[in-house]
Amino acid sequence: MTTEFPELAEAHLGGLLDQLGLAVPYSRASGDTLYFVDDTGTEVAVDDFVGGYGSLIFGHHHPTLTRLLHDLLERQVPVHAQFSRHPYANDLAAALNRVLHREFGIAEPYRAIFANTGAEAAECALKHAEMERGQRVAALTAEIDTHLDEARAAAAAGAGLPGDAATARLGAFTDVDGLIAAVRQHNAAQLARGPVFLTLENSFHGKLAASVQLTHNPAYRLPFRTLAAPARFVPVDRPGAVAKAVEAERVTVFDLESGDGAVRLVERDLPVIAAFFAEPVQGEGGIRPLDAALAAEIRQAAEAGGFPVVVDEIQTGVGRTGTFFAGAQAGLLGDYVLLAKSIGGGLVKNAVLLVRDSRYQPEFELVHSSTFAKDALSCHIGLAVVDLLEADGGQAYRTVRERGDALRAALDGVAEANADVVAEVRGRGLMQGLEFRDQTDAPAGVVRDFARNGLFGYLVAGRLLRAHRIRVFPTASAPHTLRFQPSLAVTDEAIARLVTGLTDVCALIRANDPTLLTG
């Protein structure tokens, strides 16, 4: 490392990692193992259960993907060929459609917009949803304008105007022109409202200016709350909460109906809700699978309200839970689907927004672009990832389920043996979480101090790394929950070492032992 300057790349974070014993400069990676070189020059292996936060369904440097990447570079495939035909992008989009159609039993095509990261894909979805909402608002406004002209003509032909009830709502008017002016004035105020996005409590959809508004954790969201449209967070454990949240956002505009010799004042629902975002398994919120009943509520409310459901498969998708789309297990079909992380094969940055054809706005392609998205490298790697998952009749999905069951059984065993320390194990496939009991009221000492600072999970992670050469992290918004997202090649031996490490940690937590900070 250069000594010419002080540390300039996220030095504050680096200092925190130093305190937690996590500031390891890894030098090599293969499969489910990371390596670093210690002070003696010896290479040390570390079991990696973080897996790039769900980016490594095939592990580090999978040989098939690595060979393909080398081949693509040797062939000098274009990385920068913007504003041209990209057949490889279309091949990947078609492959994703084939899987989506099979898992959900549908036939409608989904259009693809490519991005580089999950947060960027979420931003694309937010923009597209607002464009779609804008079209619905414009259509409603045009329809009302037509009705106002029809009301003026009806009044001229002798039709009666609305009575006292309309006056109470609009103010006094003496003729049809005054009535129409009052309607327009009321509607203008309502039409000036911005969009509202709905999502769930404990959600995480990114940290960019707009996507962070949909991330429930206030530490991430509140410093930037004035930058973009707000979100409303729906409780996950209250039946009927989705419908209640939709009703709370209901806004109406006035319209005029003419017929049977009268002009009548009526209300029309204004499209305010732009979209409902949901994760099939909440990742940063603590590895919480979406309940099927809640998924059905979301789908029903969206169909009734005319707004799209955006299913965020950034962590859960690409085989992570035992199907390509985790939403297939939750029974949640998205109008939009977000993919990233493992679609890059652990080697390239890639993300995709899929949009149901009946909702797709073709003009979006002219107002949104990304310099590095849709390039040949990332698309070819993405297609190879899909092919690997689909090969041999979907053997990879069966392997994920089998390895996920083995990991889950091991974690359940730790929980059962340490019920006073472990609260719950939950997850799907190779996306599992182990939640420790709240330690903020533990006796004075290292456990309580770190718990009250929101760093308890990192305290545990530091101990596991230093003493057991196991790499895990807590979920971002639930620091008492450790996440486990290894590849489908995770071995029984690695899982056994994890059990040994977690058993050690549980004993130290129980004893409030400062050894948690050593090792």
Short mmCIF file of C-alpha atoms in Angstrom, two decimals:
data_model
loop_
_atom_site.label_atom_id
_atom_site.label_comp_id
_atom_site.label_asym_id
_atom_site.label_seq_id
_atom_site.Cartn_x
_atom_site.Cartn_y
_atom_site.Cartn_z
CA MET A 1 0.00 0.00 0.00
CA THR A 2 1.31 3.45 -0.88
CA THR A 3 2.56 5.61 2.01
CA GLU A 4 2.83 8.83 0.01
CA PHE A 5 -0.63 9.90 1.17
CA PRO A 6 -2.79 9.12 4.18
CA GLU A 7 -5.50 6.55 3.52
CA LEU A 8 -7.92 8.28 1.17
CA ALA A 9 -10.34 5.51 0.15
CA GLU A 10 -13.03 5.36 2.86
CA ALA A 11 -10.56 5.74 5.71
CA HIS A 12 -13.31 6.22 8.30
CA LEU A 13 -14.81 2.86 7.41
CA GLY A 14 -11.34 1.36 7.42
CA GLY A 15 -10.82 2.55 10.98
CA LEU A 16 -14.04 0.88 12.06
CA LEU A 17 -12.98 -2.35 10.37
CA ASP A 18 -9.68 -2.14 12.26
CA GLN A 19 -11.54 -1.86 15.58
CA LEU A 20 -13.71 -4.86 14.73
CA GLY A 21 -10.84 -7.00 13.49
CA LEU A 22 -12.29 -7.16 9.99
CA ALA A 23 -9.72 -5.08 8.09
CA VAL A 24 -8.26 -7.96 6.12
CA PRO A 25 -6.71 -7.32 2.68
CA TYR A 26 -7.71 -10.43 0.77
CA SER A 27 -5.35 -11.41 -2.03
CA ARG A 28 -7.02 -14.39 -3.72
CA ALA A 29 -10.40 -16.07 -4.02
CA SER A 30 -11.63 -19.44 -5.24
CA GLY A 31 -14.95 -21.22 -4.74
CA ASP A 32 -16.15 -20.49 -1.21
CA THR A 33 -12.72 -19.48 0.04
CA LEU A 34 -10.94 -16.15 0.37
CA TYR A 35 -7.21 -15.95 1.11
CA PHE A 36 -4.96 -13.41 2.77
CA VAL A 37 -1.25 -13.36 3.50
CA ASP A 38 -0.36 -13.05 7.18
CA ASP A 39 2.62 -11.29 8.74
CA THR A 40 4.82 -14.34 8.21
CA GLY A 41 4.08 -14.46 4.50
CA THR A 42 1.82 -17.50 4.87
CA GLU A 43 -1.36 -17.70 2.84
CA VAL A 44 -4.38 -18.16 5.13
CA ALA A 45 -7.70 -19.60 3.91
CA VAL A 46 -11.03 -18.15 5.09
CA ASP A 47 -14.44 -19.82 4.63
CA ASP A 48 -16.58 -17.22 2.86
CA PHE A 49 -20.23 -17.37 3.90
CA VAL A 50 -20.85 -13.78 2.76
CA GLY A 51 -20.62 -14.66 -0.92
CA GLY A 52 -20.51 -11.09 -2.13
CA TYR A 53 -23.83 -10.40 -0.36
CA GLY A 54 -25.47 -13.00 -2.56
CA SER A 55 -23.45 -12.34 -5.72
CA LEU A 56 -21.68 -15.69 -5.88
CA ILE A 57 -24.16 -18.49 -6.52
CA PHE A 58 -21.30 -20.35 -8.27
CA GLY A 59 -18.56 -19.09 -5.94
CA HIS A 60 -15.45 -17.06 -6.67
CA HIS A 61 -13.90 -17.55 -10.11
CA HIS A 62 -16.04 -20.42 -11.34
CA PRO A 63 -13.86 -22.12 -14.00
CA THR A 64 -16.49 -22.09 -16.78
CA LEU A 65 -17.20 -18.40 -16.28
CA THR A 66 -13.54 -17.50 -15.86
CA ARG A 67 -12.62 -19.29 -19.11
CA LEU A 68 -15.44 -17.51 -20.90
CA LEU A 69 -14.26 -14.13 -19.62
CA HIS A 70 -10.72 -14.81 -20.81
CA ASP A 71 -12.08 -15.92 -24.19
CA LEU A 72 -14.20 -12.78 -24.54
CA LEU A 73 -11.23 -10.57 -23.77
CA GLU A 74 -9.01 -12.46 -26.19
CA ARG A 75 -11.68 -12.09 -28.88
CA GLN A 76 -11.78 -8.37 -28.12
CA VAL A 77 -15.55 -8.25 -27.93
CA PRO A 78 -16.71 -4.63 -27.71
CA VAL A 79 -17.30 -3.24 -24.25
CA HIS A 80 -18.23 0.16 -25.60
CA ALA A 81 -20.54 0.07 -28.61
CA GLN A 82 -23.32 2.30 -27.38
CA PHE A 83 -26.24 3.26 -29.63
CA SER A 84 -25.93 0.15 -31.78
CA ARG A 85 -27.52 -3.29 -32.00
CA HIS A 86 -26.76 -5.58 -29.04
CA PRO A 87 -27.84 -9.11 -30.01
CA TYR A 88 -26.12 -10.61 -26.95
CA ALA A 89 -28.34 -8.46 -24.71
CA ASN A 90 -31.40 -9.74 -26.52
CA ASP A 91 -30.16 -13.33 -26.06
CA LEU A 92 -29.90 -12.80 -22.31
CA ALA A 93 -33.33 -11.15 -22.16
CA ALA A 94 -34.83 -14.09 -24.04
CA ALA A 95 -33.17 -16.60 -21.71
CA LEU A 96 -34.55 -14.79 -18.68
CA ASN A 97 -38.02 -14.75 -20.26
CA ARG A 98 -37.93 -18.51 -20.85
CA VAL A 99 -37.16 -19.15 -17.19
CA LEU A 100 -39.73 -16.64 -15.98
CA HIS A 101 -42.45 -18.14 -18.18
CA ARG A 102 -41.71 -21.63 -16.90
CA GLU A 103 -41.58 -20.77 -13.21
CA PHE A 104 -44.70 -18.61 -13.21
CA GLY A 105 -46.71 -20.39 -15.90
CA ILE A 106 -47.23 -17.25 -18.02
CA ALA A 107 -46.66 -16.35 -21.66
CA GLU A 108 -46.49 -12.55 -21.73
CA PRO A 109 -43.02 -11.27 -22.66
CA TYR A 110 -41.05 -9.01 -20.34
CA ARG A 111 -38.95 -6.23 -21.86
CA ALA A 112 -35.42 -5.72 -20.55
CA ILE A 113 -33.61 -2.56 -19.52
CA PHE A 114 -29.99 -3.21 -18.52
CA ALA A 115 -28.03 -1.56 -15.74
CA ASN A 116 -24.81 -2.12 -13.79
CA THR A 117 -25.88 -2.61 -10.18
CA GLY A 118 -28.95 -3.52 -8.17
CA ALA A 119 -29.43 0.00 -6.86
CA GLU A 120 -29.28 1.33 -10.43
CA ALA A 121 -31.87 -1.23 -11.52
CA ALA A 122 -34.11 -0.05 -8.68
CA GLU A 123 -33.68 3.53 -9.86
CA CYS A 124 -34.65 2.43 -13.38
CA ALA A 125 -37.79 0.83 -11.97
CA LEU A 126 -38.68 3.98 -10.04
CA LYS A 127 -38.28 6.12 -13.14
CA HIS A 128 -40.21 3.75 -15.38
CA ALA A 129 -43.01 3.43 -12.84
CA GLU A 130 -43.31 7.22 -12.65
CA MET A 131 -43.36 7.46 -16.44
CA GLU A 132 -46.12 4.85 -16.49
CA ARG A 133 -48.05 6.71 -13.78
CA GLY A 134 -47.64 9.91 -15.77
CA GLN A 135 -49.28 8.23 -18.75
CA ARG A 136 -52.24 7.14 -16.59
CA VAL A 137 -52.59 10.67 -15.20
CA ALA A 138 -52.42 12.15 -18.70
CA ALA A 139 -55.09 9.75 -19.95
CA LEU A 140 -57.37 10.62 -17.03
CA THR A 141 -56.81 14.36 -17.54
CA ALA A 142 -57.63 14.10 -21.25
CA GLU A 143 -60.80 12.17 -20.47
CA ILE A 144 -61.89 14.78 -17.92
CA ASP A 145 -61.20 17.59 -20.40
CA THR A 146 -63.47 15.86 -22.91
CA HIS A 147 -66.17 15.50 -20.27
CA LEU A 148 -65.91 19.20 -19.34
CA ASP A 149 -66.43 20.18 -22.97
CA GLU A 150 -69.44 17.84 -23.11
CA ALA A 151 -70.83 19.45 -19.93
CA ARG A 152 -70.55 22.92 -21.46
CA ALA A 153 -72.42 21.73 -24.54
CA ALA A 154 -75.07 19.99 -22.42
CA ALA A 155 -75.62 23.13 -20.33
CA ALA A 156 -75.99 25.21 -23.45
CA ALA A 157 -78.71 22.78 -24.54
CA GLY A 158 -80.56 23.32 -21.25
CA ALA A 159 -79.14 20.62 -18.96
CA GLY A 160 -79.34 21.43 -15.26
CA LEU A 161 -76.20 22.08 -13.24
CA PRO A 162 -75.20 20.38 -9.96
CA GLY A 163 -76.89 21.75 -6.86
CA ASP A 164 -75.92 22.66 -3.30
CA ALA A 165 -73.78 19.58 -2.72
CA ALA A 166 -71.45 20.64 -5.51
CA THR A 167 -71.40 24.21 -4.23
CA ALA A 168 -70.36 22.95 -0.81
CA ARG A 169 -67.41 21.13 -2.32
CA LEU A 170 -66.34 23.59 -5.00
CA GLY A 171 -67.57 26.96 -3.80
CA ALA A 172 -70.22 29.11 -5.40
CA PHE A 173 -70.67 29.19 -9.17
CA THR A 174 -73.40 30.80 -11.26
CA ASP A 175 -73.05 29.12 -14.63
CA VAL A 176 -71.37 26.21 -16.38
CA ASP A 177 -68.20 28.21 -17.07
CA GLY A 178 -67.87 28.94 -13.35
CA LEU A 179 -68.47 25.25 -12.58
CA ILE A 180 -65.80 24.16 -15.04
CA ALA A 181 -63.34 26.73 -13.70
CA ALA A 182 -63.91 25.49 -10.16
CA VAL A 183 -63.37 21.88 -11.23
CA ARG A 184 -60.16 22.80 -13.01
CA GLN A 185 -58.87 24.77 -10.02
CA HIS A 186 -59.53 21.89 -7.63
CA ASN A 187 -57.98 19.35 -9.99
CA ALA A 188 -54.87 21.43 -10.62
CA ALA A 189 -53.99 21.31 -6.94
CA GLN A 190 -54.42 17.54 -6.84
CA LEU A 191 -52.55 16.93 -10.09
CA ALA A 192 -49.54 18.80 -8.69
CA ARG A 193 -49.02 16.02 -6.14
CA GLY A 194 -45.95 13.88 -6.63
CA PRO A 195 -45.93 10.09 -6.68
CA VAL A 196 -45.96 7.80 -3.66
CA PHE A 197 -44.23 4.43 -3.57
CA LEU A 198 -45.27 1.65 -1.26
CA THR A 199 -42.96 -0.96 0.20
CA LEU A 200 -42.71 -3.10 3.31
CA GLU A 201 -41.25 -2.47 6.72
CA ASN A 202 -37.71 -3.91 6.97
CA SER A 203 -37.25 -3.36 3.23
CA PHE A 204 -33.98 -2.59 1.46
CA HIS A 205 -33.92 -1.45 -2.17
CA GLY A 206 -30.64 0.45 -2.44
CA LYS A 207 -28.87 3.56 -1.23
CA LEU A 208 -29.02 5.89 -4.24
CA ALA A 209 -30.98 9.13 -4.12
CA ALA A 210 -34.36 7.66 -5.06
CA SER A 211 -33.95 4.01 -4.08
CA VAL A 212 -32.86 4.90 -0.54
CA GLN A 213 -36.33 6.35 0.02
CA LEU A 214 -37.61 2.76 -0.18
CA THR A 215 -35.07 1.47 2.34
CA HIS A 216 -36.72 1.26 5.75
CA ASN A 217 -33.62 1.76 7.90
CA PRO A 218 -33.82 5.42 8.97
CA ALA A 219 -30.04 5.69 9.33
CA TYR A 220 -29.69 5.21 5.58
CA ARG A 221 -32.84 7.04 4.52
CA LEU A 222 -33.45 10.10 6.68
CA PRO A 223 -30.31 12.12 5.83
CA PHE A 224 -31.52 12.10 2.19
CA ARG A 225 -35.29 12.19 2.63
CA THR A 226 -35.68 15.50 0.78
CA LEU A 227 -34.03 14.28 -2.42
CA ALA A 228 -36.80 12.19 -3.98
CA ALA A 229 -40.37 10.93 -3.79
CA PRO A 230 -41.28 9.42 -0.43
CA ALA A 231 -42.24 5.85 0.33
CA ARG A 232 -44.84 4.51 2.74
CA PHE A 233 -43.79 1.45 4.72
CA VAL A 234 -46.45 -1.21 5.18
CA PRO A 235 -46.37 -3.52 8.22
CA VAL A 236 -45.63 -7.13 7.34
CA ASP A 237 -47.51 -8.71 10.24
CA ARG A 238 -50.95 -7.09 10.03
CA PRO A 239 -53.56 -8.68 7.74
CA GLY A 240 -55.26 -6.01 5.68
CA ALA A 241 -52.39 -3.54 6.09
CA VAL A 242 -51.75 -3.34 2.35
CA ALA A 243 -55.32 -2.36 1.50
CA LYS A 244 -55.31 0.13 4.38
CA ALA A 245 -52.09 1.72 3.12
CA VAL A 246 -53.49 2.03 -0.40
CA GLU A 247 -56.68 3.64 0.91
CA ALA A 248 -54.66 6.09 3.02
CA GLU A 249 -53.04 7.42 -0.16
CA ARG A 250 -56.32 7.76 -2.07
CA VAL A 251 -56.69 11.11 -3.83
CA THR A 252 -59.61 12.10 -6.03
CA VAL A 253 -60.23 14.68 -8.72
CA PHE A 254 -63.57 16.00 -9.96
CA ASP A 255 -65.20 15.20 -13.26
CA LEU A 256 -68.50 16.14 -14.86
CA GLU A 257 -70.94 13.63 -16.29
CA SER A 258 -73.67 14.72 -18.68
CA GLY A 259 -76.87 12.88 -19.48
CA ASP A 260 -80.62 12.68 -18.90
CA GLY A 261 -80.89 16.48 -18.95
CA ALA A 262 -78.40 17.09 -16.15
CA VAL A 263 -74.72 17.72 -15.47
CA ARG A 264 -73.47 15.80 -12.41
CA LEU A 265 -70.32 16.27 -10.34
CA VAL A 266 -68.46 12.98 -9.77
CA GLU A 267 -65.14 11.94 -8.23
CA ARG A 268 -62.42 10.03 -10.02
CA ASP A 269 -59.43 8.30 -8.39
CA LEU A 270 -56.15 10.00 -9.25
CA PRO A 271 -53.21 7.61 -9.82
CA VAL A 272 -50.93 8.63 -6.97
CA ILE A 273 -49.28 5.32 -6.08
CA ALA A 274 -46.59 4.67 -8.69
CA ALA A 275 -45.57 1.15 -7.60
CA PHE A 276 -45.33 -1.34 -4.75
CA PHE A 277 -41.83 -2.73 -4.14
CA ALA A 278 -41.31 -6.07 -2.37
CA GLU A 279 -38.51 -8.59 -1.79
CA PRO A 280 -39.44 -12.30 -1.81
CA VAL A 281 -36.97 -12.67 1.05
CA GLN A 282 -36.02 -9.47 2.83
CA GLY A 283 -32.24 -9.53 2.82
CA GLU A 284 -30.88 -6.55 4.74
CA GLY A 285 -34.00 -6.55 6.91
CA GLY A 286 -32.95 -9.80 8.57
CA ILE A 287 -33.46 -12.65 6.04
CA ARG A 288 -37.26 -12.65 6.31
CA PRO A 289 -39.21 -14.68 3.71
CA LEU A 290 -42.33 -13.01 2.39
CA ASP A 291 -45.53 -14.64 3.63
CA ALA A 292 -47.74 -16.03 0.84
CA ALA A 293 -50.82 -14.32 2.28
CA LEU A 294 -49.04 -10.95 2.24
CA ALA A 295 -47.87 -11.58 -1.31
CA ALA A 296 -51.48 -12.21 -2.33
CA GLU A 297 -52.57 -8.96 -0.62
CA ILE A 298 -49.94 -7.00 -2.55
CA ARG A 299 -50.95 -8.53 -5.86
CA GLN A 300 -54.65 -7.95 -5.22
CA ALA A 301 -54.17 -4.33 -4.18
CA ALA A 302 -52.02 -3.59 -7.23
CA GLU A 303 -54.54 -5.04 -9.63
CA ALA A 304 -57.37 -3.10 -7.99
CA GLY A 305 -55.35 0.13 -7.93
CA GLY A 306 -53.80 -0.19 -11.37
CA PHE A 307 -50.20 0.22 -10.21
CA PRO A 308 -47.33 -2.23 -10.83
CA VAL A 309 -45.70 -4.60 -8.36
CA VAL A 310 -41.90 -4.40 -8.47
CA VAL A 311 -40.35 -7.64 -7.22
CA ASP A 312 -36.79 -7.01 -6.08
CA GLU A 313 -34.86 -10.21 -6.84
CA ILE A 314 -31.46 -8.54 -6.59
CA GLN A 315 -30.32 -10.79 -3.72
CA THR A 316 -32.89 -13.57 -3.96
CA GLY A 317 -32.86 -14.23 -7.69
CA VAL A 318 -30.61 -16.23 -10.01
CA GLY A 319 -31.08 -19.50 -8.14
CA ARG A 320 -30.23 -18.31 -4.63
CA THR A 321 -33.32 -19.84 -2.98
CA GLY A 322 -33.64 -22.99 -5.08
CA THR A 323 -35.60 -21.54 -8.00
CA PHE A 324 -34.36 -18.92 -10.42
CA PHE A 325 -36.94 -16.43 -9.12
CA ALA A 326 -37.65 -16.57 -5.40
CA GLY A 327 -40.99 -14.89 -6.12
CA ALA A 328 -42.15 -18.18 -7.65
CA GLN A 329 -41.99 -19.76 -4.18
CA ALA A 330 -43.74 -16.83 -2.53
CA GLY A 331 -46.46 -16.75 -5.19
CA LEU A 332 -45.58 -13.17 -6.11
CA LEU A 333 -45.51 -12.37 -9.82
CA GLY A 334 -43.98 -8.99 -10.52
CA ASP A 335 -45.03 -6.55 -13.20
CA TYR A 336 -41.42 -5.43 -12.91
CA VAL A 337 -38.57 -7.71 -11.78
CA LEU A 338 -35.12 -6.57 -10.63
CA LEU A 339 -32.07 -8.81 -11.08
CA ALA A 340 -28.41 -8.14 -10.28
CA LYS A 341 -25.61 -9.64 -8.14
CA SER A 342 -25.28 -13.29 -9.26
CA ILE A 343 -26.32 -12.48 -12.84
CA GLY A 344 -22.77 -11.11 -13.12
CA GLY A 345 -21.30 -14.51 -12.28
CA GLY A 346 -19.08 -12.96 -9.62
CA LEU A 347 -16.92 -11.46 -12.35
CA VAL A 348 -18.73 -8.53 -13.97
CA LYS A 349 -21.22 -5.88 -12.95
CA ASN A 350 -24.63 -6.51 -14.42
CA ALA A 351 -28.26 -5.80 -13.58
CA VAL A 352 -31.56 -6.04 -15.40
CA LEU A 353 -35.00 -4.51 -15.03
CA LEU A 354 -37.68 -6.72 -16.59
CA VAL A 355 -41.01 -5.04 -17.36
CA ARG A 356 -44.23 -6.77 -18.36
CA ASP A 357 -44.93 -6.01 -22.01
CA SER A 358 -48.41 -4.61 -21.33
CA ARG A 359 -46.90 -2.00 -18.99
CA TYR A 360 -43.72 -1.21 -20.86
CA GLN A 361 -43.16 2.37 -21.97
CA PRO A 362 -41.08 2.29 -25.18
CA GLU A 363 -40.21 5.98 -24.80
CA PHE A 364 -38.25 5.10 -21.67
CA GLU A 365 -35.44 3.85 -23.91
CA LEU A 366 -35.01 7.38 -25.26
CA VAL A 367 -34.81 9.16 -21.90
CA HIS A 368 -32.78 6.65 -19.88
CA SER A 369 -29.35 5.27 -20.67
CA SER A 370 -26.20 3.98 -19.01
CA THR A 371 -22.69 4.14 -20.44
CA PHE A 372 -21.57 0.73 -19.24
CA ALA A 373 -24.85 -1.21 -19.29
CA LYS A 374 -25.74 -3.83 -21.90
CA ASP A 375 -22.13 -4.44 -22.90
CA ALA A 376 -20.93 -7.65 -24.51
CA LEU A 377 -18.87 -8.87 -21.54
CA SER A 378 -21.62 -8.66 -18.94
CA CYS A 379 -24.33 -10.01 -21.26
CA HIS A 380 -22.30 -13.03 -22.36
CA ILE A 381 -21.41 -13.82 -18.74
CA GLY A 382 -25.05 -13.37 -17.70
CA LEU A 383 -26.22 -15.77 -20.41
CA ALA A 384 -23.63 -18.33 -19.28
CA VAL A 385 -24.90 -18.02 -15.70
CA VAL A 386 -28.45 -18.79 -16.86
CA ASP A 387 -27.18 -21.72 -18.93
CA LEU A 388 -25.29 -23.17 -15.94
CA LEU A 389 -28.39 -22.98 -13.78
CA GLU A 390 -30.62 -24.50 -16.43
CA ALA A 391 -28.24 -27.30 -17.47
CA ASP A 392 -29.11 -30.95 -16.85
CA GLY A 393 -32.75 -30.23 -16.24
CA GLY A 394 -32.05 -27.62 -13.58
CA GLN A 395 -29.61 -29.70 -11.51
CA ALA A 396 -28.18 -26.51 -10.03
CA TYR A 397 -31.52 -25.65 -8.41
CA ARG A 398 -31.71 -29.10 -6.84
CA THR A 399 -28.18 -28.66 -5.54
CA VAL A 400 -29.08 -25.29 -4.02
CA ARG A 401 -32.03 -26.86 -2.23
CA GLU A 402 -29.95 -29.80 -0.95
CA ARG A 403 -27.06 -27.60 0.21
CA GLY A 404 -29.53 -25.11 1.65
CA ASP A 405 -31.20 -27.90 3.64
CA ALA A 406 -27.80 -28.98 4.99
CA LEU A 407 -26.92 -25.42 6.00
CA ARG A 408 -30.34 -24.90 7.58
CA ALA A 409 -30.12 -28.13 9.57
CA ALA A 410 -26.74 -27.08 10.92
CA LEU A 411 -27.98 -23.63 11.93
CA ASP A 412 -31.10 -25.14 13.51
CA GLY A 413 -28.83 -27.39 15.54
CA VAL A 414 -26.88 -24.38 16.82
CA ALA A 415 -30.13 -22.62 17.70
CA GLU A 416 -31.55 -25.62 19.57
CA ALA A 417 -28.35 -26.08 21.57
CA ASN A 418 -28.17 -22.37 22.42
CA ALA A 419 -31.79 -21.34 22.76
CA ASP A 420 -30.90 -18.80 25.44
CA VAL A 421 -28.66 -16.95 22.97
CA VAL A 422 -30.22 -17.63 19.53
CA ALA A 423 -33.74 -16.38 18.84
CA GLU A 424 -34.51 -17.80 15.40
CA VAL A 425 -33.18 -19.26 12.16
CA ARG A 426 -34.99 -18.38 8.94
CA GLY A 427 -34.50 -18.16 5.21
CA ARG A 428 -34.79 -20.11 1.97
CA GLY A 429 -32.24 -22.19 0.10
CA LEU A 430 -28.76 -20.70 0.35
CA MET A 431 -30.02 -17.48 1.88
CA GLN A 432 -30.21 -18.17 5.61
CA GLY A 433 -30.14 -15.97 8.68
CA LEU A 434 -29.47 -16.65 12.35
CA GLU A 435 -30.88 -14.06 14.74
CA PHE A 436 -29.36 -13.65 18.19
CA ARG A 437 -31.49 -12.56 21.09
CA ASP A 438 -31.41 -8.83 21.82
CA GLN A 439 -28.33 -8.05 23.88
CA THR A 440 -28.95 -4.35 24.53
CA ASP A 441 -29.99 -5.15 28.11
CA ALA A 442 -27.18 -7.63 28.80
CA PRO A 443 -25.04 -7.02 31.90
CA ALA A 444 -22.45 -4.30 31.52
CA GLY A 445 -19.64 -5.38 29.28
CA VAL A 446 -18.51 -5.85 25.72
CA VAL A 447 -21.71 -7.59 24.54
CA ARG A 448 -24.02 -4.83 25.72
CA ASP A 449 -21.73 -2.04 24.54
CA PHE A 450 -21.60 -3.33 20.98
CA ALA A 451 -25.31 -4.16 20.94
CA ARG A 452 -26.26 -0.65 21.99
CA ASN A 453 -24.02 0.81 19.31
CA GLY A 454 -25.68 -1.31 16.61
CA LEU A 455 -22.47 -3.27 16.08
CA PHE A 456 -23.28 -6.54 17.81
CA GLY A 457 -23.31 -8.60 14.61
CA TYR A 458 -19.95 -7.15 13.59
CA LEU A 459 -18.51 -8.05 17.00
CA VAL A 460 -19.53 -11.65 16.35
CA ALA A 461 -18.24 -11.50 12.77
CA GLY A 462 -14.86 -10.26 13.98
CA ARG A 463 -14.54 -13.12 16.44
CA LEU A 464 -15.46 -15.72 13.82
CA LEU A 465 -12.89 -14.31 11.40
CA ARG A 466 -10.05 -13.96 13.86
CA ALA A 467 -10.52 -17.18 15.81
CA HIS A 468 -12.10 -19.50 13.24
CA ARG A 469 -11.21 -18.05 9.81
CA ILE A 470 -14.89 -17.78 8.92
CA ARG A 471 -16.24 -14.74 7.10
CA VAL A 472 -19.82 -13.72 7.90
CA PHE A 473 -21.60 -10.40 8.33
CA PRO A 474 -24.85 -9.22 9.88
CA THR A 475 -27.67 -7.92 7.74
CA ALA A 476 -27.46 -4.16 7.28
CA SER A 477 -30.71 -3.20 9.01
CA ALA A 478 -30.93 -6.03 11.56
CA PRO A 479 -27.49 -6.18 13.21
CA HIS A 480 -28.46 -9.05 15.54
CA THR A 481 -28.96 -11.31 12.50
CA LEU A 482 -26.05 -13.02 10.75
CA ARG A 483 -26.44 -13.81 7.05
CA PHE A 484 -25.17 -16.93 5.31
CA GLN A 485 -25.08 -16.88 1.48
CA PRO A 486 -22.45 -19.35 0.27
CA SER A 487 -22.31 -20.86 -3.19
CA LEU A 488 -24.06 -24.06 -4.22
CA ALA A 489 -20.68 -25.81 -3.85
CA VAL A 490 -20.42 -25.17 -0.10
CA THR A 491 -19.02 -28.29 1.56
CA ASP A 492 -20.11 -30.22 4.63
CA GLU A 493 -16.66 -29.52 6.07
CA ALA A 494 -17.13 -25.75 5.75
CA ILE A 495 -20.57 -26.01 7.34
CA ALA A 496 -19.09 -28.06 10.21
CA ARG A 497 -16.45 -25.38 10.80
CA LEU A 498 -19.22 -22.78 10.85
CA VAL A 499 -21.08 -24.76 13.52
CA THR A 500 -17.90 -24.92 15.62
CA GLY A 501 -17.39 -21.18 15.32
CA LEU A 502 -21.00 -20.29 16.12
CA THR A 503 -20.97 -22.63 19.13
CA ASP A 504 -17.88 -20.84 20.43
CA VAL A 505 -19.48 -17.45 19.89
CA CYS A 506 -22.67 -18.47 21.71
CA ALA A 507 -20.66 -19.54 24.74
CA LEU A 508 -18.77 -16.23 24.80
CA ILE A 509 -22.01 -14.23 24.47
CA ARG A 510 -23.57 -16.22 27.29
CA ALA A 511 -20.58 -15.44 29.50
CA ASN A 512 -20.34 -11.83 28.34
CA ASP A 513 -16.71 -12.73 27.73
CA PRO A 514 -14.38 -9.96 26.47
CA THR A 515 -12.58 -12.71 24.51
CA LEU A 516 -15.11 -11.80 21.81
CA LEU A 517 -12.73 -8.96 21.02
CA THR A 518 -9.64 -11.15 20.82
CA GLY A 519 -8.47 -14.23 18.96
#
